Coordinates of C-alpha atoms in Angstrom, one line a residue:
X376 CA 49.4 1.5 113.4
X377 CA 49.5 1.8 110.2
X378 CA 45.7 2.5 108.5
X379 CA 45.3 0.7 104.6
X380 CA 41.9 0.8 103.3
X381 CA 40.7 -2.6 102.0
X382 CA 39.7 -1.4 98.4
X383 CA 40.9 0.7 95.7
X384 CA 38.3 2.9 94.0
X385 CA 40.0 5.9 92.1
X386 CA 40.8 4.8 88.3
X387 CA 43.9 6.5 88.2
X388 CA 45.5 5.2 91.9
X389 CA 44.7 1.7 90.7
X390 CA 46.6 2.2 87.6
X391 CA 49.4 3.2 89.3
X392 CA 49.4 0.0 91.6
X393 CA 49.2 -2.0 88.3
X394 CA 52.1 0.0 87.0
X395 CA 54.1 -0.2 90.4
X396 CA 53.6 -4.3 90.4
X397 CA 54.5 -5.0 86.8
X398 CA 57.8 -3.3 87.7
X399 CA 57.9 -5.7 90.5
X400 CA 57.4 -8.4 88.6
X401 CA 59.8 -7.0 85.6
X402 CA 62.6 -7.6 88.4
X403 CA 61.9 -11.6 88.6
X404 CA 64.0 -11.8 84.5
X405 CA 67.6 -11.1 86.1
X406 CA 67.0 -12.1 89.9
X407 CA 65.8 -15.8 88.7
X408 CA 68.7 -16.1 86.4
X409 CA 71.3 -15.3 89.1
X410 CA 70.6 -17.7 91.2
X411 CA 72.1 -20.7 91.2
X412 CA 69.6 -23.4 91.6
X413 CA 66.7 -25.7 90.0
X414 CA 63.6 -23.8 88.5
X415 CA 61.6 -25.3 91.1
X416 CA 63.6 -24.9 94.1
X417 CA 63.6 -21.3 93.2
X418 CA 59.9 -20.5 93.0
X419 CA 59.4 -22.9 95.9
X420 CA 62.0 -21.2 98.6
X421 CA 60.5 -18.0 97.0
X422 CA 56.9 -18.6 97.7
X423 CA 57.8 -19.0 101.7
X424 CA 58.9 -15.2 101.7
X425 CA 56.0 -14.3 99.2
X426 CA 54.0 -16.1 101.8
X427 CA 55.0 -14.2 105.1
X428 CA 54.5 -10.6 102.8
X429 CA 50.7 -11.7 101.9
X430 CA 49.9 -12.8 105.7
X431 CA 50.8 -9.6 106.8
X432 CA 49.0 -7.1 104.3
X433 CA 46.3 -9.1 104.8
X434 CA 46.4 -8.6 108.8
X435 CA 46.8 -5.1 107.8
X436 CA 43.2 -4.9 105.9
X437 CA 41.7 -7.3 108.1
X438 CA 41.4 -9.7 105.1
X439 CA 40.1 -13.5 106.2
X440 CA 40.9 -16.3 104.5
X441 CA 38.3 -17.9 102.0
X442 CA 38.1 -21.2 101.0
X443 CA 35.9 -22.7 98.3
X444 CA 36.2 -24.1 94.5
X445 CA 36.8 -20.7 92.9
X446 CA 39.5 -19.8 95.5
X447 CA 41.2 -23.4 94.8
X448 CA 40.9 -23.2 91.4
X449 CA 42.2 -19.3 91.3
X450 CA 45.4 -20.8 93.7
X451 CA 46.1 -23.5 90.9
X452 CA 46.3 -20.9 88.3
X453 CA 48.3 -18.3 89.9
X454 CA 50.5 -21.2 91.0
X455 CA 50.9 -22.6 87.0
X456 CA 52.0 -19.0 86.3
X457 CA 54.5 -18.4 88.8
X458 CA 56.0 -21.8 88.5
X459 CA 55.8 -22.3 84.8
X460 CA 57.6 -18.3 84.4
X461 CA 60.2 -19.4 87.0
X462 CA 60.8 -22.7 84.7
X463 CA 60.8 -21.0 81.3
X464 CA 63.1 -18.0 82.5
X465 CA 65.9 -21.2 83.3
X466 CA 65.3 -22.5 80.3
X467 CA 65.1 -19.5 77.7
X468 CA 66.3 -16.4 77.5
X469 CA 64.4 -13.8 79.9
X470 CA 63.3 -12.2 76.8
X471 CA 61.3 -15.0 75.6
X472 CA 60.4 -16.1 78.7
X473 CA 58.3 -12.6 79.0
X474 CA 57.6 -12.2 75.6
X475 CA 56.0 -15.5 75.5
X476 CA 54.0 -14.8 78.7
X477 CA 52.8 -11.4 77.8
X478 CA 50.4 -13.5 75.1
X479 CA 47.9 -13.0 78.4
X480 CA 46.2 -10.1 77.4
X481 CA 45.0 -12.2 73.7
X482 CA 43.7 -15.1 76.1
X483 CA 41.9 -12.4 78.4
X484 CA 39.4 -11.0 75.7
X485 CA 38.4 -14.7 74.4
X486 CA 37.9 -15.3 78.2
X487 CA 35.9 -12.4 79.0
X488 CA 33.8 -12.6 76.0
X489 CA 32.9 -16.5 75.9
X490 CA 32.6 -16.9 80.0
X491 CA 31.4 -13.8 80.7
X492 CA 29.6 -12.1 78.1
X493 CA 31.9 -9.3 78.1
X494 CA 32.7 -7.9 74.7
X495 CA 36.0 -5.6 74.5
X496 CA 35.2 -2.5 73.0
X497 CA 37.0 -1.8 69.4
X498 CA 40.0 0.6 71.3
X499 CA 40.8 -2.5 74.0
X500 CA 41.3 -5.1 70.4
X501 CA 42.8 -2.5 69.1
X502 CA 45.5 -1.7 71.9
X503 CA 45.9 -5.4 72.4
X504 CA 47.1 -5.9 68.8
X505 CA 49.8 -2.6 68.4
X506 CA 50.8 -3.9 71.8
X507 CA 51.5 -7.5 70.7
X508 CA 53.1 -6.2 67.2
X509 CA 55.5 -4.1 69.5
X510 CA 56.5 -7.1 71.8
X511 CA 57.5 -9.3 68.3
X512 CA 59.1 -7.0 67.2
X513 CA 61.3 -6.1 70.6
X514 CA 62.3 -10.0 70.8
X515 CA 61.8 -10.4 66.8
X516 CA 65.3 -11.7 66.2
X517 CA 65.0 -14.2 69.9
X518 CA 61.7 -15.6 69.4
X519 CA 63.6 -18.8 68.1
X520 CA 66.4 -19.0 70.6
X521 CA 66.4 -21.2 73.6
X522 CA 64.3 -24.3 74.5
X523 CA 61.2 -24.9 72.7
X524 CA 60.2 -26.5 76.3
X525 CA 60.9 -23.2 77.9
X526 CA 58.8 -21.1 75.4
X527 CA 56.1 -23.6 75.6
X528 CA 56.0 -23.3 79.5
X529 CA 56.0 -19.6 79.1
X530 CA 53.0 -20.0 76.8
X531 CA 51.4 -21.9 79.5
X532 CA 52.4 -19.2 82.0
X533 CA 50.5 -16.5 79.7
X534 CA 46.9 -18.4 80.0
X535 CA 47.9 -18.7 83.5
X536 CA 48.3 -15.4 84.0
X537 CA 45.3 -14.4 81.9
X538 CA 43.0 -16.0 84.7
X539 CA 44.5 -14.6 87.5
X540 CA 43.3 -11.3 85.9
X541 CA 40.0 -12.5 86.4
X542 CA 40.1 -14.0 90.0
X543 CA 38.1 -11.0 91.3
X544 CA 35.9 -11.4 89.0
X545 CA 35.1 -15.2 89.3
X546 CA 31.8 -16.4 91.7
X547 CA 33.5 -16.9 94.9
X548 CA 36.5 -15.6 93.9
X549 CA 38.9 -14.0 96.5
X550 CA 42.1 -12.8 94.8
X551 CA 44.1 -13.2 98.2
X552 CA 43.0 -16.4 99.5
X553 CA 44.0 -17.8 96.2
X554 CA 47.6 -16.5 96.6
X555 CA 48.0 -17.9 99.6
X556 CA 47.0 -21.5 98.4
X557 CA 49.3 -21.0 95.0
X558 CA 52.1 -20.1 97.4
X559 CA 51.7 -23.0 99.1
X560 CA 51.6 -25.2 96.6
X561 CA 54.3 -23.6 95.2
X562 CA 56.5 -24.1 98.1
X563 CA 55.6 -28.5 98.2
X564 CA 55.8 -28.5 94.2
X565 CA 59.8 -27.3 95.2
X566 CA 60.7 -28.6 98.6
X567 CA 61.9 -31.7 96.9
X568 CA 64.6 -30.2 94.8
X569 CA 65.1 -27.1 97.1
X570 CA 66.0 -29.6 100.1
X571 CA 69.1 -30.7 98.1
X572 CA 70.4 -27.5 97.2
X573 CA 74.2 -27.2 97.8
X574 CA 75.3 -23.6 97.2
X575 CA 74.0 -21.0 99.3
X576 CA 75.9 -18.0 99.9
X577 CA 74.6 -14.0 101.7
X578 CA 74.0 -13.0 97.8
X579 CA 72.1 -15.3 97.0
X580 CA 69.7 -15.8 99.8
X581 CA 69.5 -12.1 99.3
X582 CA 68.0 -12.3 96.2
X583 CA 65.6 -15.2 97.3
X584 CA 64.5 -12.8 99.9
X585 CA 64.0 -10.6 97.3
X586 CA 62.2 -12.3 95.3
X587 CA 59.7 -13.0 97.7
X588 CA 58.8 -10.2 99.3
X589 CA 59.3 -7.3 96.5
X590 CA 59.1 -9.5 93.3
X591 CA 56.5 -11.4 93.8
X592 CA 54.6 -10.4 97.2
X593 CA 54.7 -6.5 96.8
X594 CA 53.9 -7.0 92.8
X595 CA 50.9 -9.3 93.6
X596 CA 49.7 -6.9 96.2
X597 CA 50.1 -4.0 94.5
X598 CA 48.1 -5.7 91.2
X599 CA 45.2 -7.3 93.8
X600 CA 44.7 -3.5 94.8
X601 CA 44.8 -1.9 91.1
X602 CA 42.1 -4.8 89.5
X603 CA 39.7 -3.4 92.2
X604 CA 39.7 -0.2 90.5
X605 CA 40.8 -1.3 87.2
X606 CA 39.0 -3.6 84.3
X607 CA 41.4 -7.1 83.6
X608 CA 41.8 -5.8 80.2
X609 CA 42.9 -2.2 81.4
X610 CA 45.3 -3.6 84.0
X611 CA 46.4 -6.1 81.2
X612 CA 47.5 -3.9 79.1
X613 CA 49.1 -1.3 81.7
X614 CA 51.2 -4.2 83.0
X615 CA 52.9 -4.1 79.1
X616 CA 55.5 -2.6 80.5
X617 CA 56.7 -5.3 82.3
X618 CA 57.9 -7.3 78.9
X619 CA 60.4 -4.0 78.5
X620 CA 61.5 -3.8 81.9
X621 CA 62.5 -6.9 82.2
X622 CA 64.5 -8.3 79.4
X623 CA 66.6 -4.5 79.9
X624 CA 67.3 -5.2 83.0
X625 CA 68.5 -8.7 82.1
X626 CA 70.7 -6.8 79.0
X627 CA 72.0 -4.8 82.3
X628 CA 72.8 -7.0 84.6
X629 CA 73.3 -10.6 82.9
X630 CA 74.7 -9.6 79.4
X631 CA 71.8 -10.1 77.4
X632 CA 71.6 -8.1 74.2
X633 CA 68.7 -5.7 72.8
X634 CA 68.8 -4.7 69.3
X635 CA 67.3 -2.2 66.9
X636 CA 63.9 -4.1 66.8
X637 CA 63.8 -4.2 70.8
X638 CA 63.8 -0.6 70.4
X639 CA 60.9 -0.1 67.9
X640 CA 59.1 -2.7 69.7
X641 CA 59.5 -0.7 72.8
X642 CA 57.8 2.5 71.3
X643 CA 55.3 0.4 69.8
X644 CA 54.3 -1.0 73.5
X645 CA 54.6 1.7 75.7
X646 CA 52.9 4.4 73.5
X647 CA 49.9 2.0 73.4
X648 CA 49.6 1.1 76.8
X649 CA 50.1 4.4 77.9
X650 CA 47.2 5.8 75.3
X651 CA 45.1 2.9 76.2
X652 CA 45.6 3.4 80.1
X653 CA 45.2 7.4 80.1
X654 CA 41.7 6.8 78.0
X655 CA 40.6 4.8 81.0
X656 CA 41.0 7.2 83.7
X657 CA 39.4 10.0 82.0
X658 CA 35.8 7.7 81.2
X659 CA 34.4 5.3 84.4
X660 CA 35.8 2.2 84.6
X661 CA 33.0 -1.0 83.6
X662 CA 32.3 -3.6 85.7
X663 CA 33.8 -6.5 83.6

């Protein structure tokens, strides 16, 4: 049998678990956009597979399910994120879709500092900004492409995304529980559309499965286990890589291009995520 511990203390291992899942997640650009069917059918038929991966870790620690306003209200949001990024990848290019999303980490610090008192310290504003000023200028010449309803949805996705950082955190809280509600939801929000799906092939149930278990199960396993070590700002910022990951592998795989800027924007990002994170793990990590 194999032994997991429930919690995540060391600084540095759960840095690496929120490094690990924003590659995860940096998969969903290319893998949504080769699949053939309706925004909603895909994060729906997803979620069941996301669903069965969750179950099982959480047999593995031993984890109950919870049930109470925060947990609900932490489900809704993660669901928004997911089904809003699934929507705005159809919709816009998967560079926009990410850029747009990766706003997360400016509607953290309001978050923590007007709900919970928690003011980032000069370094964390700091990062936040060379971060954001590297991510405009990677997609600076696609920020305008594609659907203004897809880049609004991604927006969406972003403050989505900023509270699930915090579900941990909230009164009640209980980051899995609330997964297992948003992948729920998820999965009724689609059914309707996903029932009428005509093209299904080995491939592309293939990626599906994919999708569910390594793209979004693994990566919000691996991030549940790094915030317990790990401030929401910290694992914010360390999941930067994710906007760089993603919109390559898109270049790769679905043709995509990356300029000049992408590349300057890419240095900009990774060099202050990386300074930001390795700072963390040499100093104690805060409680907020």
């Amino acid at each position: 049998m194999i032994q997991l511990n429930p919690r995540v203390n060391n600084p540095a291992v759960g840095t690496f678990y929120v490094l690990l899942s924003a590659i995860f997640f940096s998969l969903g650009g290319f893998m949504i956009k080769i699949v053939p069917w309706q925004s909603l059918s895909v994060s729906g038929v997803r979620s069941i597979f996301a669903l069965i991966t969750l179950l099982l870790y959480m047999k593995l620690i031993h984890h109950p399910f919870r049930l109470n306003p925060s947990v609900i209200f932490g489900g809704i949001c993660s669901a928004s994120m997911s089904i809003t990024f699934v929507c705005a990848t159809k919709m816009t290019s998967a560079a926009n879709a990410i850029i747009l999303q990766f706003t997360h980490p400016v509607f953290l610090i309001p978050i923590l500092w007007i709900f919970y008192h928690k003011r980032p310290d000069k370094r964390a504003i700091l990062t936040c900004i060379i971060a954001l000023i590297g991510i405009v200028c990677f997609f600076f010449d696609k920020i305008t492409s594609g659907g203004m309803l897809g880049n609004l949805l991604a927006i969406i996705s972003g403050l989505s995304y900023a509270i699930m950082f915090q579900m941990k955190k909230m009164k009640g809280g209980d980051f899995e529980s609330s997964l297992v509600i948003s992948y729920i939801l998820a999965f009724i929000i689609g059914l309707p559309t996903a029932v009428h799906e005509t093209i299904h092939t080995p491939s592309i149930w293939l990626v599906i499965v994919l999708l569910g278990t390594v793209q979004t199960g693994l990566a919000t396993i691996c991030l549940s286990r790094g915030l317990d070590a790990v401030s929401p700002v910290t694992a914010a910022l360390t999941s930067g890589i994710e906007p760089i990951l993603n919109p390559v592998l898109a270049a790769i795989i679905c043709g995509e291009t990356i300029g000049p800027m992408s590349i300057a924007g890419g240095v900009l990002v990774i060099g202050s995520v990386l300074a930001y994170s390795l700072s963390q793990i040499k100093r104690p990590v805060s409680a907020g």
